[in-house]
Structure formats: C-alpha cells, structure tokens
Coordinates of C-alpha atoms in Angstrom, one line a residue:
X887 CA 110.0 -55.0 61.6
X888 CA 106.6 -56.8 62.8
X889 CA 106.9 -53.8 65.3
X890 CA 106.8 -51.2 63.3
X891 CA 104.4 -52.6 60.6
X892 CA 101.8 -52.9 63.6
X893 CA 102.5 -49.5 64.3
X894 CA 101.7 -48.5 60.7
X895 CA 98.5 -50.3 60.0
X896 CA 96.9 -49.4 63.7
X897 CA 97.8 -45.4 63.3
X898 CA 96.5 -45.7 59.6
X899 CA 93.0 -48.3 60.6
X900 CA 92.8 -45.5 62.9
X901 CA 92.6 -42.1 61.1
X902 CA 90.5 -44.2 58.1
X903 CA 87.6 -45.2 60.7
X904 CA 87.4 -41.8 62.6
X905 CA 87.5 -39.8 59.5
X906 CA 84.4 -42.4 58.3
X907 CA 82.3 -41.9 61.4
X908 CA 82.8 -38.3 61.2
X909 CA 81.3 -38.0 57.7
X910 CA 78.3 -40.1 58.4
X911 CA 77.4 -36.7 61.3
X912 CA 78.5 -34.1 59.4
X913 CA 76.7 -34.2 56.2
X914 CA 77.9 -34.7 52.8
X915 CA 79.6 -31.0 51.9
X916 CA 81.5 -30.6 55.3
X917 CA 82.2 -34.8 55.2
X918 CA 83.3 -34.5 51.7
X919 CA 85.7 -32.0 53.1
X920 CA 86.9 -33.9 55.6
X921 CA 87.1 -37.1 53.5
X922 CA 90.0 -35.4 51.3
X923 CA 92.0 -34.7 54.2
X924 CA 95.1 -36.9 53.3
X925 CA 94.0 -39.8 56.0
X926 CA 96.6 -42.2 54.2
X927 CA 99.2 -40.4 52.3
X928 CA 99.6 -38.5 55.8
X929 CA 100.4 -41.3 57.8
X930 CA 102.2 -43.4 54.6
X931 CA 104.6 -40.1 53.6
X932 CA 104.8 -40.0 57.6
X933 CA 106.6 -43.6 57.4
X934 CA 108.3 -43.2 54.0
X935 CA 110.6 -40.1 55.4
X936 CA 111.5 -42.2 58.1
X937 CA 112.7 -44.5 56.1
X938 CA 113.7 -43.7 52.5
X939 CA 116.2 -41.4 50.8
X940 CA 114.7 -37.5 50.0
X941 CA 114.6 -38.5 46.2
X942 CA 113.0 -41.4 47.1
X943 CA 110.4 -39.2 49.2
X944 CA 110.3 -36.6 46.3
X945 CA 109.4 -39.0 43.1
X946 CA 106.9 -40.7 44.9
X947 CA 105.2 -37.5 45.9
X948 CA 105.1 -36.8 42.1
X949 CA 103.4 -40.1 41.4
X950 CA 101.2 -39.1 44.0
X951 CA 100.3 -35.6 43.0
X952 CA 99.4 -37.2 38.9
X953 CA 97.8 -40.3 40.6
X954 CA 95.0 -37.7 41.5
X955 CA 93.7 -37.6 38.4
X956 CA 92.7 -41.1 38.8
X957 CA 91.2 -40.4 42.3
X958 CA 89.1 -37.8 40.9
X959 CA 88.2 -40.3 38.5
X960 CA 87.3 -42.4 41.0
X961 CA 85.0 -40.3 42.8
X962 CA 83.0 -39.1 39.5
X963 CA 83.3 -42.8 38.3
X964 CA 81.4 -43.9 41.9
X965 CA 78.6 -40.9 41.5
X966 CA 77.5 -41.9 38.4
X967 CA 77.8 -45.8 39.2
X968 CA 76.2 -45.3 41.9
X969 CA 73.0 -44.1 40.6
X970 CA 72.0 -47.5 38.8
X971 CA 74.3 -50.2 40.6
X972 CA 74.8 -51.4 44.1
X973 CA 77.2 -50.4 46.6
X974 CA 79.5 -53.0 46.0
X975 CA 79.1 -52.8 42.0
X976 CA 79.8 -49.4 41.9
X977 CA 82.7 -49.4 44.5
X978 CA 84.4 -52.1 42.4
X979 CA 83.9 -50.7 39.1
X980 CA 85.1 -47.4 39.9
X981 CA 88.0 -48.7 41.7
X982 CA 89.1 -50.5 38.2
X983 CA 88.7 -47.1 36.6
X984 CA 90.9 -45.5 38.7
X985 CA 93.7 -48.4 37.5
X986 CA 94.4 -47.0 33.8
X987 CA 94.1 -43.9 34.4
X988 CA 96.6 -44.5 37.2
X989 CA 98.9 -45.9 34.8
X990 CA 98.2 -43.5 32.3
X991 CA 98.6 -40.3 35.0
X992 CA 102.3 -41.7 35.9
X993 CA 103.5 -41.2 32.1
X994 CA 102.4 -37.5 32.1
X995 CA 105.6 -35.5 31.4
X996 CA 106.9 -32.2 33.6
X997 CA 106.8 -31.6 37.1
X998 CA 104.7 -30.2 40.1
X999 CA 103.4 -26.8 37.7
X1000 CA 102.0 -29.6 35.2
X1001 CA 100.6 -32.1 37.9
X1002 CA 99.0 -28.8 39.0
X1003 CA 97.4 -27.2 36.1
X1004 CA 96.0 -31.6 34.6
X1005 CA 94.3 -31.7 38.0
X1006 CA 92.5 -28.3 38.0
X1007 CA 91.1 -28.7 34.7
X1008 CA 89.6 -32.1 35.4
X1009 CA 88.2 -30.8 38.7
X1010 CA 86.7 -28.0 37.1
X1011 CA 85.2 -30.3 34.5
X1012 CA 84.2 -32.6 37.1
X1013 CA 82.7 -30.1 39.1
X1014 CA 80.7 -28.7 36.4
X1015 CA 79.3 -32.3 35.8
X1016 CA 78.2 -32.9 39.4
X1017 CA 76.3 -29.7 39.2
X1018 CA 74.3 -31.3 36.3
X1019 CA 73.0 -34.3 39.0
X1020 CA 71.0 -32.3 41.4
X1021 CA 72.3 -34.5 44.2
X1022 CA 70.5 -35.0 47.6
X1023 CA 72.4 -33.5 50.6
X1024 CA 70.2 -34.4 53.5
X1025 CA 71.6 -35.4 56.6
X1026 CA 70.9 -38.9 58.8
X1027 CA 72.0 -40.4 61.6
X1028 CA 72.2 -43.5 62.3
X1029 CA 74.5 -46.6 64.6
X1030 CA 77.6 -47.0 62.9
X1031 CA 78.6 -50.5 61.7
X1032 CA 81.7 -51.3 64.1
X1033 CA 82.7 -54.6 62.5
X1034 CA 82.4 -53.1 58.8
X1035 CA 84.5 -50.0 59.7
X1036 CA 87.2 -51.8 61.4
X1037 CA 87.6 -54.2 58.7
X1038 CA 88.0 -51.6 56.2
X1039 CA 90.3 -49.5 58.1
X1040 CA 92.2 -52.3 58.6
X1041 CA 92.2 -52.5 54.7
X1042 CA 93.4 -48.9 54.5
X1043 CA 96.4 -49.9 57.1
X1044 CA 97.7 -52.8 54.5
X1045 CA 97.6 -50.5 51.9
X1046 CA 100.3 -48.2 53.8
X1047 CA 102.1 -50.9 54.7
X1048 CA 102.9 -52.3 51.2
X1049 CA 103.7 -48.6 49.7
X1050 CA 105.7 -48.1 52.7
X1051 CA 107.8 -51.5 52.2
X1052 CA 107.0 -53.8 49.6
X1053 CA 106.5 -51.7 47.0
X1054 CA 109.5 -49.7 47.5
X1055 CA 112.3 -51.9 46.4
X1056 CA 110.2 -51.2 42.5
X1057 CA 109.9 -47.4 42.0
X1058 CA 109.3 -44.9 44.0
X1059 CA 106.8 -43.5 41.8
X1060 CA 104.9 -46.8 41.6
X1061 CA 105.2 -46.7 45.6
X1062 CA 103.1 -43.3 45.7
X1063 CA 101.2 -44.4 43.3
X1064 CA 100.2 -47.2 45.2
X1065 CA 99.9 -45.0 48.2
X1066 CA 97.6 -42.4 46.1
X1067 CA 95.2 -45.7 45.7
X1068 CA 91.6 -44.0 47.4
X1069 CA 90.9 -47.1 49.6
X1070 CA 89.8 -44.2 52.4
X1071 CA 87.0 -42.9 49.9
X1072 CA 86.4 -46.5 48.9
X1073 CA 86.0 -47.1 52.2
X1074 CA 83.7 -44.2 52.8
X1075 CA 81.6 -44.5 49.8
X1076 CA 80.9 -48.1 50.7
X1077 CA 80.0 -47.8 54.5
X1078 CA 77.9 -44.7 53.5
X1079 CA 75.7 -46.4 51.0
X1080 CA 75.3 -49.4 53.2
X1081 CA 74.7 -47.9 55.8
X1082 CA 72.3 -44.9 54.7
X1083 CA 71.7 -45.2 51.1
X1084 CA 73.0 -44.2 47.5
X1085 CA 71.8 -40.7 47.8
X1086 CA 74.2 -39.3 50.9
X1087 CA 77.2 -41.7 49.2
X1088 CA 76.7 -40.4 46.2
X1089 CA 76.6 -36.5 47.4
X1090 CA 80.1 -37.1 49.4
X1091 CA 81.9 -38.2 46.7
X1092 CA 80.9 -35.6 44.6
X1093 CA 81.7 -32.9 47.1
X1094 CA 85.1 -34.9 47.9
X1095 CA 86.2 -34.0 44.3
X1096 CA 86.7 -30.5 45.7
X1097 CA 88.1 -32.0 48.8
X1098 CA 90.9 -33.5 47.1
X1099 CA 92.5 -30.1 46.9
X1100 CA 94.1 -30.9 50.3
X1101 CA 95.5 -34.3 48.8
X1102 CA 97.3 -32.1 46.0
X1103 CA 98.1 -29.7 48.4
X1104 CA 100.4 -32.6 49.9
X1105 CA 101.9 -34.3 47.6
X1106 CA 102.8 -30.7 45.9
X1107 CA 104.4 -29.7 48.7
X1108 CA 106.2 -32.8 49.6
X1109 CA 107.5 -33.3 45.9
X1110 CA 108.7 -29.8 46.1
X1111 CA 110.1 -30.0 49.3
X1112 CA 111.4 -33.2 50.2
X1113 CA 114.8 -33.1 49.0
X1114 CA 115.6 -29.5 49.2
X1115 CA 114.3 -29.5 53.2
X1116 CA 114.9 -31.8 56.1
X1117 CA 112.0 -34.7 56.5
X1118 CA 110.6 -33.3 59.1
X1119 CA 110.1 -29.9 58.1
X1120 CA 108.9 -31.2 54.8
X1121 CA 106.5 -33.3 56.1
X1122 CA 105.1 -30.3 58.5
X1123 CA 105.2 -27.9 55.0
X1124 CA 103.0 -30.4 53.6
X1125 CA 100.5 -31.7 56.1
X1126 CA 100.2 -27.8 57.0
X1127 CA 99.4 -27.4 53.4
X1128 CA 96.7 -29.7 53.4
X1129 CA 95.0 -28.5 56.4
X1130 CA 95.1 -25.0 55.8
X1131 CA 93.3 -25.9 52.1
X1132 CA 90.7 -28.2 54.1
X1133 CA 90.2 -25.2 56.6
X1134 CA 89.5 -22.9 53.7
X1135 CA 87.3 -25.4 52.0
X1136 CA 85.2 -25.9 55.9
X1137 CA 84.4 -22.6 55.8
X1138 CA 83.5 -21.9 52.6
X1139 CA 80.9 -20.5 51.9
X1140 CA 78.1 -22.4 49.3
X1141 CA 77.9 -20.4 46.0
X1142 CA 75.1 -18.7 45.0
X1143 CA 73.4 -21.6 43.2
X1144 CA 74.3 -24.8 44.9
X1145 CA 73.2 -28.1 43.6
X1146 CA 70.4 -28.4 45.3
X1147 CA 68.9 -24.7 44.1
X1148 CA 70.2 -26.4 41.0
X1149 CA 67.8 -29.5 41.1
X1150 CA 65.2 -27.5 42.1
X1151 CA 65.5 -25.2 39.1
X1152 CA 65.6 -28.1 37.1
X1153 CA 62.0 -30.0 38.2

C-alpha cells in the first residue's frame, strides 16, 4: 500500500512541477493552456480505474465535470483578488470560493449534456469579464524557486492520494470532487506571483479559464465512458480528449481584439 501511495504522489509532484516551470517560459496564453491540461485528474482517474468499480469511475467523473464550475470560479475569483491582495491572500480566498460553489455544483441535477451546457455559459461569462481587465501578458524569465515548487507539488501528490483512497470509502462523487480541487492552478498562481509578480499570475489564470476546456473534455468523456468501455480504453478516450482540445487551444489563433488591443483601446 505505502508502495503504491509513493508511486501516486511522486508521478503526480511530478507532472504539477513540470507543468509550473513550463508556464513561467511560455507566457501567460500558451501557459494558461498548458496549465488546464488535466495534470491531476490525469494521474488521479489514472489510479482510480485501477482500483475502483466502472460506476465508481463514472459518478466521480460527473462530480468532476460540475466541480468545474467551481474551478472556473477559482480562477476568476484569483484575477480579481489578485489585483488588490497578496499572493497568499488571494490564493486562499479564492480557494474558499471554490468550496460552496463545490458543494453547490455537486447538487446540479442531469447528466454529462447539462454539466456541459452550466460550464459553457459561465466560461463565456467569465471570458467576457476578463476581457473588461486589460491584463498584462508580457513575458519574464527568471530562476525557478526549487524548494517552493517541490513543496507544492508534493501538495498536489496528497491531494491524489486522498481522492484515490481515503475519500473513496464516502462517495464517489465527493472523491472526484475532491480530485476536481485546482491545487495545480493554486499551485501555479502562487509560484507565479511570487516569483514574477501579480500581473503574469493574474494573465494565466484568466487565460486558464479557456484552458479548462481540456479538464471538461476529461471528465466528459470518462463519465461517458467508464462503464460502458474497458478502463483502459476509457482512460485513453479521455486523456486523448483532453489533449486534442489543449492542441486546438495551442494553436489558436488570438482573436481580432485580444485583451491587450483591448486595454489599449481603453486608455
């Protein structure tokens, strides 16, 4: 057991620091991308087929997919924090947003079509909102942190570990609720504004709001799929999901009045 819980947390710490020192290089739009890439429902589902019955797998892919409401939460809840609090401040407050409307997103009645359809309207309100900020997208570089990354990696790994196998002896759908919980853009959004300031944080987040489509991606195709398919195939289905909408979102092409045109227009 101490085996395989090792196994978990290291593969998890893993993915959660290399996805954080790619973002700090790539800029906020392609970062944001990048940051909602499923770096811990991948790895937690991953575990969770291994181990749990298809229903099992299936529910808490559904608690999942309307636990992204409260992610998205999260990340608008962070940009605007962040524009009048510390890191820390704003990272903590937005992470007790994302709590209710957890709890709230979990009673929401129907299936995948529903999850679907709640999400995309609060992205597109969400989306129109960040457009309003005029956000900085500049680039740095600069060292990363080592000891502040591994730590919260390592935070990441616990998280899989208790959806994985504490958590699932209460509900499944707690369990991928749990395992929806955005301690990867947590982790991001704090190491970001430490490390080079409010303004690139702030512009990652935002742009991980359209990121998240690859999280829905997953857990849409895993609550679809996981008890009509064999684990492994369903877990393919759905990680191939995800990267295919990630790909898309890469190379995307910036509309015709970005945010930036946008603050420009606006001074």
């Amino acid at each position: 057991m101490l085996g395989v819980l090792f196994i978990k947390w290291l593969s998890t710490a893993s993915v959660v620091v290399g996805v954080s020192l790619a973002v700090a290089r790539l800029g906020p739009r392609l970062g944001g991308v990048l940051a909602g890439t499923p770096i811990v429902l991948g790895p937690g589902y991953f575990f969770m087929l291994r181990e749990q019955p298809p229903a099992f797998v299936a529910e808490a892919a559904l608690g999942s997919l309307h636990a992204m409401l409260a992610t998205l939460t999260f990340c608008l809840g962070y940009v605007l924090l962040a524009g009048g609090f510390g890191a820390s401040v704003s990272v903590a407050l937005a992470a007790l947003i994302w709590l209710p409307v957890a709890a709230a997103a979990a009673s929401l009645p129907g299936g995948v079509a529903l999850g679907l359809a709640v999400f995309l309207l609060a992205l597109l309100l969400a989306r129109w909102l960040m457009r309003t900020l005029g956000l900085s997208r500049d680039t740095v570089s600069q060292a990363p942190c080592w000891g502040d990354l591994l730590m919260r990696g390592s935070l990441a790994g616990i998280i899989v570990c208790l959806a994985t196998v504490v958590l699932d002896s209460i509900a499944p759908a707690v369990s991928g609720i749990a395992l929806s919980f955005p301690i990867g853009m947590l982790t991001i959004a704090l190491t970001l504004h430490q490390r080079h300031g409010p303004g690139m944080a702030r512009a990652t987040l935002a742009d991980t709001q359209l990121g998240m489509l690859s999280l829905v991606a997953f857990s849409a195709v895993m609550a679809a799929s996981a008890e009509s398919l064999p684990p492994a195939l369903a877990f393919v289905l759905a990680l191939g999901a995800s990267l295919l909408v990630s790909a898309l979102l890469w190379f995307l092409p910036r509309g015709a009045v970005s945010t930036t045109k946008l603050a420009k227009r606006n001074m």
